[in-house]
Tab-separated table of C-alpha atoms and ligand atoms in Angstrom:
chain	number	residue	atom	x	y	z
L	1	UNK	CA	-6.116	-23.181	3.846
L	2	UNK	CA	-6.129	-26.810	2.841
L	3	UNK	CA	-3.802	-27.715	0.059
L	4	UNK	CA	-6.710	-29.589	-1.546
L	5	UNK	CA	-8.648	-26.361	-2.052
L	6	UNK	CA	-8.821	-26.052	-5.816
L	7	UNK	CA	-11.271	-23.302	-6.716
L	8	UNK	CA	-9.637	-19.900	-6.872
L	9	UNK	CA	-10.250	-16.512	-8.410
L	10	UNK	CA	-6.910	-14.854	-8.992
L	11	UNK	CA	-6.974	-11.060	-9.288
L	12	UNK	CA	-4.416	-8.981	-11.200
L	13	UNK	CA	-2.596	-5.783	-10.182
L	14	UNK	CA	-5.103	-3.443	-8.486
L	15	UNK	CA	-2.909	-0.377	-7.818
L	16	UNK	CA	-5.534	1.370	-5.702
L	17	UNK	CA	-8.418	0.863	-8.160
L	18	UNK	CA	-10.958	0.168	-5.418
L	19	UNK	CA	-14.144	0.830	-7.439
L	20	UNK	CA	-13.096	-1.613	-10.145
L	21	UNK	CA	-12.133	-4.172	-7.495
L	22	UNK	CA	-15.601	-4.035	-5.911
L	23	UNK	CA	-17.221	-4.397	-9.314
L	24	UNK	CA	-15.058	-7.389	-10.200
L	25	UNK	CA	-15.734	-9.117	-6.863
L	26	UNK	CA	-19.483	-8.716	-7.386
L	27	UNK	CA	-19.189	-10.084	-10.914
L	28	UNK	CA	-17.320	-13.116	-9.539
L	29	UNK	CA	-20.083	-13.732	-7.009
L	30	UNK	CA	-18.377	-12.627	-3.777
L	31	UNK	CA	-20.325	-11.001	-0.970
L	32	UNK	CA	-19.147	-7.841	0.779
L	33	UNK	CA	-17.490	-10.020	3.437
L	34	UNK	CA	-15.442	-11.941	0.863
L	35	UNK	CA	-17.577	-15.045	1.149
L	36	UNK	CA	-18.358	-16.961	-2.047
L	37	UNK	CA	-21.415	-19.243	-2.214
L	38	UNK	CA	-19.203	-22.102	-3.522
L	39	UNK	CA	-16.461	-21.292	-1.023
L	40	UNK	CA	-14.057	-20.184	-3.712
L	41	UNK	CA	-10.955	-18.388	-2.487
L	42	UNK	CA	-9.477	-15.122	-3.782
L	43	UNK	CA	-5.796	-14.816	-4.607
L	44	UNK	CA	-4.214	-11.412	-5.252
L	45	UNK	CA	-1.062	-11.212	-7.385
L	46	UNK	CA	0.143	-8.119	-5.491
L	47	UNK	CA	0.720	-4.453	-6.315
L	48	UNK	CA	-2.333	-3.539	-4.294
L	49	UNK	CA	-1.065	0.004	-3.831
L	50	UNK	CA	0.395	3.035	-5.669
L	51	UNK	CA	-0.689	5.162	-8.650
L	52	UNK	CA	-4.470	4.690	-8.240
L	53	UNK	CA	-7.150	6.651	-6.367
L	54	UNK	CA	-7.712	4.581	-3.210
L	55	UNK	CA	-4.885	2.315	-2.122
L	56	UNK	CA	-5.997	2.489	1.515
L	57	UNK	CA	-9.451	1.016	0.839
L	58	UNK	CA	-7.874	-1.727	-1.282
L	59	UNK	CA	-5.464	-2.570	1.535
L	60	UNK	CA	-8.256	-2.610	4.124
L	61	UNK	CA	-10.401	-4.936	2.039
L	62	UNK	CA	-7.596	-7.360	1.204
L	63	UNK	CA	-6.333	-7.432	4.816
L	64	UNK	CA	-9.866	-8.093	6.030
L	65	UNK	CA	-10.468	-10.952	3.567
L	66	UNK	CA	-7.052	-12.484	4.320
L	67	UNK	CA	-7.762	-12.309	8.074
L	68	UNK	CA	-11.043	-14.135	7.494
L	69	UNK	CA	-9.264	-16.851	5.498
L	70	UNK	CA	-11.109	-15.977	2.309
L	71	UNK	CA	-8.163	-14.574	0.411
L	72	UNK	CA	-4.449	-15.017	-0.095
L	73	UNK	CA	-2.011	-12.497	-1.441
L	74	UNK	CA	1.559	-12.425	-2.706
L	75	UNK	CA	3.864	-9.440	-2.433
L	76	UNK	CA	4.294	-7.040	-5.327
L	77	UNK	CA	7.234	-4.694	-5.771
L	78	UNK	CA	5.014	-1.683	-4.976
L	79	UNK	CA	3.683	-3.323	-1.794
L	80	UNK	CA	7.263	-4.065	-0.830
L	81	UNK	CA	8.396	-0.497	-1.369
L	82	UNK	CA	5.462	0.868	0.651
L	83	UNK	CA	6.370	-1.615	3.404
L	84	UNK	CA	9.921	-0.254	3.439
L	85	UNK	CA	8.542	3.288	3.603
L	86	UNK	CA	6.383	2.335	6.624
L	87	UNK	CA	9.416	0.783	8.294
L	88	UNK	CA	11.193	4.110	8.038
L	89	UNK	CA	13.597	3.155	5.263
L	90	UNK	CA	14.664	5.918	2.932
L	91	UNK	CA	12.718	5.347	-0.292
L	92	UNK	CA	11.983	7.701	-3.169
L	93	UNK	CA	8.379	8.872	-3.313
L	94	UNK	CA	7.878	8.219	-7.015
L	95	UNK	CA	6.113	5.822	-9.417
L	96	UNK	CA	2.824	6.409	-7.579
L	97	UNK	CA	4.092	5.764	-4.046
L	98	UNK	CA	3.672	9.496	-3.401
L	99	UNK	CA	-0.096	8.979	-3.771
L	100	UNK	CA	-0.243	6.022	-1.365
L	101	UNK	CA	1.702	8.026	1.193
L	102	UNK	CA	-0.789	10.894	0.842
L	103	UNK	CA	-3.811	8.543	1.047
L	104	UNK	CA	-2.526	6.963	4.245
L	105	UNK	CA	-1.196	10.048	6.022
L	106	UNK	CA	-4.147	10.256	8.445
L	107	UNK	CA	-4.326	6.646	9.603
L	108	UNK	CA	-3.704	6.015	13.281
L	109	UNK	CA	-0.655	4.200	14.568
L	110	UNK	CA	-2.545	0.942	15.193
L	111	UNK	CA	-3.593	0.752	11.562
L	112	UNK	CA	-0.125	1.706	10.391
L	113	UNK	CA	1.287	-1.178	12.407
L	114	UNK	CA	-1.379	-3.507	11.056
L	115	UNK	CA	-0.581	-2.585	7.443
L	116	UNK	CA	3.145	-2.881	8.005
L	117	UNK	CA	2.688	-6.297	9.615
L	118	UNK	CA	0.412	-7.462	6.813
L	119	UNK	CA	2.861	-6.408	4.084
L	120	UNK	CA	5.793	-7.837	5.990
L	121	UNK	CA	4.058	-11.202	6.228
L	122	UNK	CA	3.205	-11.489	2.514
L	123	UNK	CA	4.920	-14.402	0.777
L	124	UNK	CA	6.818	-13.944	-2.478
L	125	UNK	CA	5.126	-16.936	-4.072
L	126	UNK	CA	2.278	-19.297	-3.288
L	127	UNK	CA	1.967	-22.936	-4.261
L	128	UNK	CA	-1.684	-24.029	-4.328
L	129	UNK	CA	-3.827	-27.007	-5.295
L	130	UNK	CA	-1.132	-29.526	-4.392
L	131	UNK	CA	1.497	-27.632	-6.360
L	132	UNK	CA	-0.498	-27.505	-9.602
L	133	UNK	CA	-0.932	-23.734	-9.324
L	134	UNK	CA	1.802	-21.218	-8.485
L	135	UNK	CA	1.109	-17.503	-8.006
L	136	UNK	CA	3.896	-14.935	-7.973
L	137	UNK	CA	3.766	-11.194	-8.678
L	138	UNK	CA	6.215	-11.103	-11.588
L	139	UNK	CA	6.221	-14.825	-12.354
L	140	UNK	CA	8.800	-17.456	-11.529
L	141	UNK	CA	11.044	-19.810	-13.451
L	142	UNK	CA	10.693	-23.547	-12.932
L	143	UNK	CA	13.940	-23.856	-10.939
L	144	UNK	CA	12.820	-21.143	-8.502
L	145	UNK	CA	9.383	-22.583	-7.676
L	146	UNK	CA	9.230	-23.165	-3.920
L	147	UNK	CA	12.704	-21.693	-3.436
L	148	UNK	CA	13.081	-18.915	-0.862
L	149	UNK	CA	16.413	-17.342	-1.745
L	150	UNK	CA	17.516	-13.791	-2.438
L	151	UNK	CA	17.500	-14.486	-6.190
L	152	UNK	CA	14.088	-16.124	-6.087
L	153	UNK	CA	12.579	-13.271	-4.060
L	154	UNK	CA	13.961	-10.694	-6.478
L	155	UNK	CA	12.580	-12.614	-9.443
L	156	UNK	CA	9.116	-12.886	-7.874
L	157	UNK	CA	9.042	-9.128	-7.219
L	158	UNK	CA	10.651	-7.709	-10.360
L	159	UNK	CA	10.744	-10.511	-12.913
L	160	UNK	CA	13.554	-11.155	-15.276
L	161	UNK	CA	15.308	-7.931	-16.111
L	162	UNK	CA	17.898	-7.801	-18.812
L	163	UNK	CA	19.956	-4.990	-17.303
L	164	UNK	CA	19.109	-2.948	-20.411
L	165	UNK	CA	16.848	0.092	-20.513
L	166	UNK	CA	14.580	1.412	-23.223
L	167	UNK	CA	14.450	4.986	-24.580
L	168	UNK	CA	12.283	6.106	-21.661
L	169	UNK	CA	14.657	4.649	-19.098
L	170	UNK	CA	12.422	1.713	-18.199
L	171	UNK	CA	14.077	-1.655	-17.653
L	172	UNK	CA	13.647	-4.031	-20.588
L	173	UNK	CA	12.047	-7.203	-19.280
L	174	UNK	CA	12.887	-10.601	-20.669
L	175	UNK	CA	10.135	-13.028	-21.506
L	176	UNK	CA	10.873	-15.931	-19.163
L	177	UNK	CA	7.395	-17.269	-19.937
L	178	UNK	CA	8.437	-18.209	-23.488
L	179	UNK	CA	11.038	-20.550	-22.048
L	180	UNK	CA	8.832	-22.016	-19.327
L	181	UNK	CA	8.389	-25.784	-19.720
L	182	UNK	CA	7.163	-26.643	-16.228
L	183	UNK	CA	3.929	-28.378	-15.364
L	184	UNK	CA	2.527	-26.078	-12.606
L	185	UNK	CA	0.425	-23.239	-13.972
L	186	UNK	CA	2.120	-19.905	-13.185
L	187	UNK	CA	-0.255	-16.969	-12.704
L	188	UNK	CA	1.315	-13.527	-12.377
L	189	UNK	CA	1.035	-9.808	-13.201
L	190	UNK	CA	3.522	-6.923	-12.973
L	191	UNK	CA	3.871	-6.166	-16.698
L	192	UNK	CA	0.685	-4.676	-18.165
L	193	UNK	CA	-0.656	-6.322	-21.301
L	194	UNK	CA	-3.813	-5.383	-23.267
L	195	UNK	CA	-5.577	-8.628	-22.300
L	196	UNK	CA	-4.717	-11.709	-20.228
L	197	UNK	CA	-1.765	-13.327	-21.947
L	198	UNK	CA	-1.388	-17.093	-22.055
L	199	UNK	CA	2.115	-18.330	-22.903
L	200	UNK	CA	3.021	-21.978	-22.391
L	201	UNK	CA	1.652	-22.844	-18.950
L	202	UNK	CA	1.683	-19.259	-17.663
L	203	UNK	CA	-0.906	-16.469	-17.546
L	204	UNK	CA	-0.207	-12.761	-17.131
L	205	UNK	CA	-3.349	-11.127	-15.709
L	206	UNK	CA	-2.066	-7.558	-15.301
L	207	UNK	CA	-4.232	-5.731	-17.804
L	208	UNK	CA	-3.271	-2.231	-16.668
L	209	UNK	CA	-6.428	-1.114	-14.849
L	210	UNK	CA	-4.719	1.934	-13.354
L	211	UNK	CA	-3.549	2.979	-16.834
L	212	UNK	CA	-7.104	2.881	-18.201
L	213	UNK	CA	-7.147	-0.821	-19.115
L	214	UNK	CA	-9.031	-3.537	-17.248
L	215	UNK	CA	-8.930	-5.308	-13.910
L	216	UNK	CA	-8.818	-9.010	-14.692
L	217	UNK	CA	-9.479	-12.178	-12.730
L	218	UNK	CA	-8.583	-15.712	-13.748
L	219	UNK	CA	-11.024	-18.362	-12.578
L	220	UNK	CA	-9.128	-21.508	-11.699
L	221	UNK	CA	-9.398	-24.352	-12.578
L	222	UNK	CA	-11.910	-23.216	-15.216
L	223	UNK	CA	-9.256	-21.011	-16.879
L	224	UNK	CA	-11.818	-18.362	-17.728
L	225	UNK	CA	-10.990	-14.686	-17.439
L	226	UNK	CA	-13.404	-12.097	-16.088
L	227	UNK	CA	-12.542	-8.430	-16.555
L	228	UNK	CA	-13.990	-5.035	-15.714
L	229	UNK	CA	-13.154	-1.875	-17.609
L	230	UNK	CA	-11.280	0.838	-15.787
L	231	UNK	CA	-13.332	3.971	-14.984
L	232	UNK	CA	-10.491	6.315	-15.878
L	233	UNK	CA	-6.855	6.687	-16.745
L	234	UNK	CA	-5.609	7.194	-13.198
L	235	UNK	CA	-1.952	7.277	-14.114
L	236	UNK	CA	-0.280	8.051	-17.404
L	237	UNK	CA	1.843	5.292	-18.719
L	238	UNK	CA	4.793	6.436	-20.746
L	239	UNK	CA	5.379	3.165	-22.541
L	240	UNK	CA	3.051	1.282	-24.860
L	241	UNK	CA	1.270	-1.892	-23.765
L	242	UNK	CA	2.856	-4.762	-25.665
M	301	MN	MN1	4.694	-4.794	-10.164
């Protein structure tokens, strides 16, 4: 991928919502092989898997497009946990991982190795269009752009957590975006919001498809959003979208 490539369609958290993904790709003008007539490139913000109905088909499609050089993807916390599961690490089968494990139980060892390798190779953040566009699953603060450290990796996967928990036991996330003063545009997901949320020079495009919301794409550099409605509530969310 040339750093001068500037036309991207960035896709929010899919979480196994394969039907909605296909619909969104068609709406954006992509063929079944991931080719776009204007040679636009797809970028996935991660959390391909868990909670939804068909994480395996989502993985297969994204791996295929990435192999063909038509897509890029950053690592989400759910992708990372599934990767650790595949590696044989002891992880708890909760928060929708139990469904991904079930959906992938019959794959052969070659495919298992392919998926593990793909997830293992995913970067925590991507700097595109000569540094004007940065994509990270949970966002990134200006000082951590381009930094590959333990702290930076954790931020890209989980975002800024306050160490506090709400009534339901969920971590309370801090709004780093409100303090962002950098010039690169940061596009991210991870925290579902009712519609794409623009704060300073950042855009959150996780619109909670798996919870019955939408699957959203941001067209860059046009800065237009394209969204498809979820077909169902695939997973009950215990906290309100804010
Ligand atoms: Mn996430």
